Amino acid sequence: MDNLSAIILAGGKSSRMGQDKALIEIDGVPLLKRTYDAAKHCTDSIYVVTSWRDRYESILSDVNWIDESAPRSPIIAFTEAFQQVSTEWVLLLACDMPRLNGETLQELTAQLGESSIVVARSEEGWEPLCGFYRRDCLPSLQNYLASGKRSFQDWLNSENVQELELSDRQILFNCNTPTDLEQVD
């Protein structure tokens, strides 16, 4: 899609994991590279937001880097990155989703339509780091942050969000702890 860019967040501290999640290898491929490869099925315009660009440059090519001065909350990192992207749509992804695959992401783009926010939902709530955001929702996001709020869930709950219909909910699984990592097939 010419009107779609992807933003991958790889700026977290990985404190629960005890090591940099983006560099953890599944089947010999770092999680960040796996996410990048999945996003490539949807767009060639991929941005990675991180405080540790030097750690990742050797595993990614043909990517736009957005450097953070320090790790920030996902909603702040996304908003800052979103302001630097010019496409109508942005696919936002976390770097720690080992079951994500490009074919499924590509199929999900067919659900983009009238809604400005199209996001996956789990039993715990919205999954903002697996979703599509149209440019026209950026002012609302900026206003939300300007009011001092920082919860992705609260912001999404205040918006008209279309839920992504997923045929395989396993793509939402993210690796936050060593126990999570043991569950990866």
Coordinates of N, CA and C in Angstrom, one line a residue, residues 1 4 6 33-43 46 91 93 97-110 130 132 166-168 171:
M1 N 0.8 -1.2 0.0 CA 0.0 0.0 0.0 C 0.9 1.2 0.0
L4 N 0.5 3.6 3.2 CA 0.8 3.0 4.5 C 2.2 3.0 4.9
A6 N 4.9 1.7 8.3 CA 4.9 1.0 9.6 C 5.8 1.6 10.5
K33 N 13.9 -8.1 13.8 CA 14.0 -8.5 12.4 C 12.7 -9.2 12.0
R34 N 12.2 -10.1 12.8 CA 11.0 -10.8 12.5 C 9.8 -9.8 12.3
T35 N 9.7 -8.8 13.2 CA 8.7 -7.8 13.1 C 8.8 -7.0 11.8
Y36 N 10.1 -6.6 11.5 CA 10.4 -5.8 10.3 C 10.0 -6.7 9.1
D37 N 10.4 -7.9 9.0 CA 10.0 -8.8 7.9 C 8.5 -8.9 7.7
A38 N 7.8 -9.0 8.8 CA 6.3 -9.1 8.7 C 5.7 -7.8 8.1
A39 N 6.2 -6.7 8.6 CA 5.8 -5.4 8.2 C 6.1 -5.1 6.7
K40 N 7.2 -5.7 6.2 CA 7.5 -5.6 4.8 C 6.5 -6.2 3.8
H41 N 5.6 -7.0 4.3 CA 4.5 -7.6 3.5 C 3.5 -6.5 3.2
C42 N 3.5 -5.4 4.0 CA 2.5 -4.4 3.9 C 3.0 -3.1 3.3
T43 N 4.3 -2.8 3.5 CA 4.9 -1.5 3.1 C 6.4 -1.6 3.0
I46 N 9.2 1.7 6.4 CA 9.2 1.2 7.8 C 10.1 2.1 8.6
L91 N 0.8 1.6 10.4 CA 0.7 0.3 11.1 C 1.6 0.4 12.3
L93 N 3.4 -1.4 15.4 CA 3.8 -2.7 15.9 C 4.8 -2.6 17.0
M97 N 6.7 -9.4 19.2 CA 5.6 -10.3 18.9 C 6.1 -11.4 18.0
P98 N 6.5 -12.5 18.6 CA 7.2 -13.6 17.8 C 6.3 -14.3 16.9
R99 N 5.0 -14.3 17.1 CA 4.0 -15.0 16.2 C 3.4 -14.2 15.1
L100 N 3.8 -12.9 15.1 CA 3.4 -12.0 14.0 C 3.9 -12.5 12.7
N101 N 3.0 -12.5 11.6 CA 3.5 -12.9 10.3 C 2.9 -11.9 9.3
G102 N 3.7 -11.8 8.2 CA 3.4 -10.8 7.2 C 2.1 -11.1 6.4
E103 N 1.8 -12.4 6.2 CA 0.6 -12.7 5.4 C -0.6 -12.3 6.2
T104 N -0.6 -12.5 7.5 CA -1.8 -12.0 8.3 C -1.9 -10.5 8.3
L105 N -0.8 -9.8 8.5 CA -0.8 -8.4 8.5 C -1.3 -7.9 7.1
Q106 N -0.9 -8.5 6.1 CA -1.3 -8.0 4.7 C -2.9 -8.2 4.6
E107 N -3.4 -9.3 5.1 CA -4.8 -9.6 5.1 C -5.6 -8.5 5.9
L108 N -5.0 -8.1 7.0 CA -5.6 -7.1 7.9 C -5.8 -5.8 7.2
T109 N -5.0 -5.4 6.3 CA -5.1 -4.1 5.6 C -6.4 -4.0 4.9
A110 N -7.0 -5.2 4.5 CA -8.3 -5.1 3.8 C -9.5 -4.6 4.7
C130 N -0.6 -3.3 17.9 CA -0.9 -4.1 16.7 C -2.2 -3.4 16.1
F132 N -3.8 -0.1 13.2 CA -3.7 0.9 12.1 C -4.3 2.2 12.5
L166 N -9.4 -10.7 13.8 CA -8.3 -11.6 13.6 C -8.7 -13.0 13.5
S167 N -8.2 -13.7 12.4 CA -8.4 -15.1 12.3 C -7.5 -15.9 13.2
D168 N -6.3 -15.3 13.5 CA -5.3 -16.0 14.4 C -5.0 -15.1 15.5
I171 N -1.2 -14.1 17.0 CA -0.2 -13.1 16.5 C -0.1 -12.0 17.6

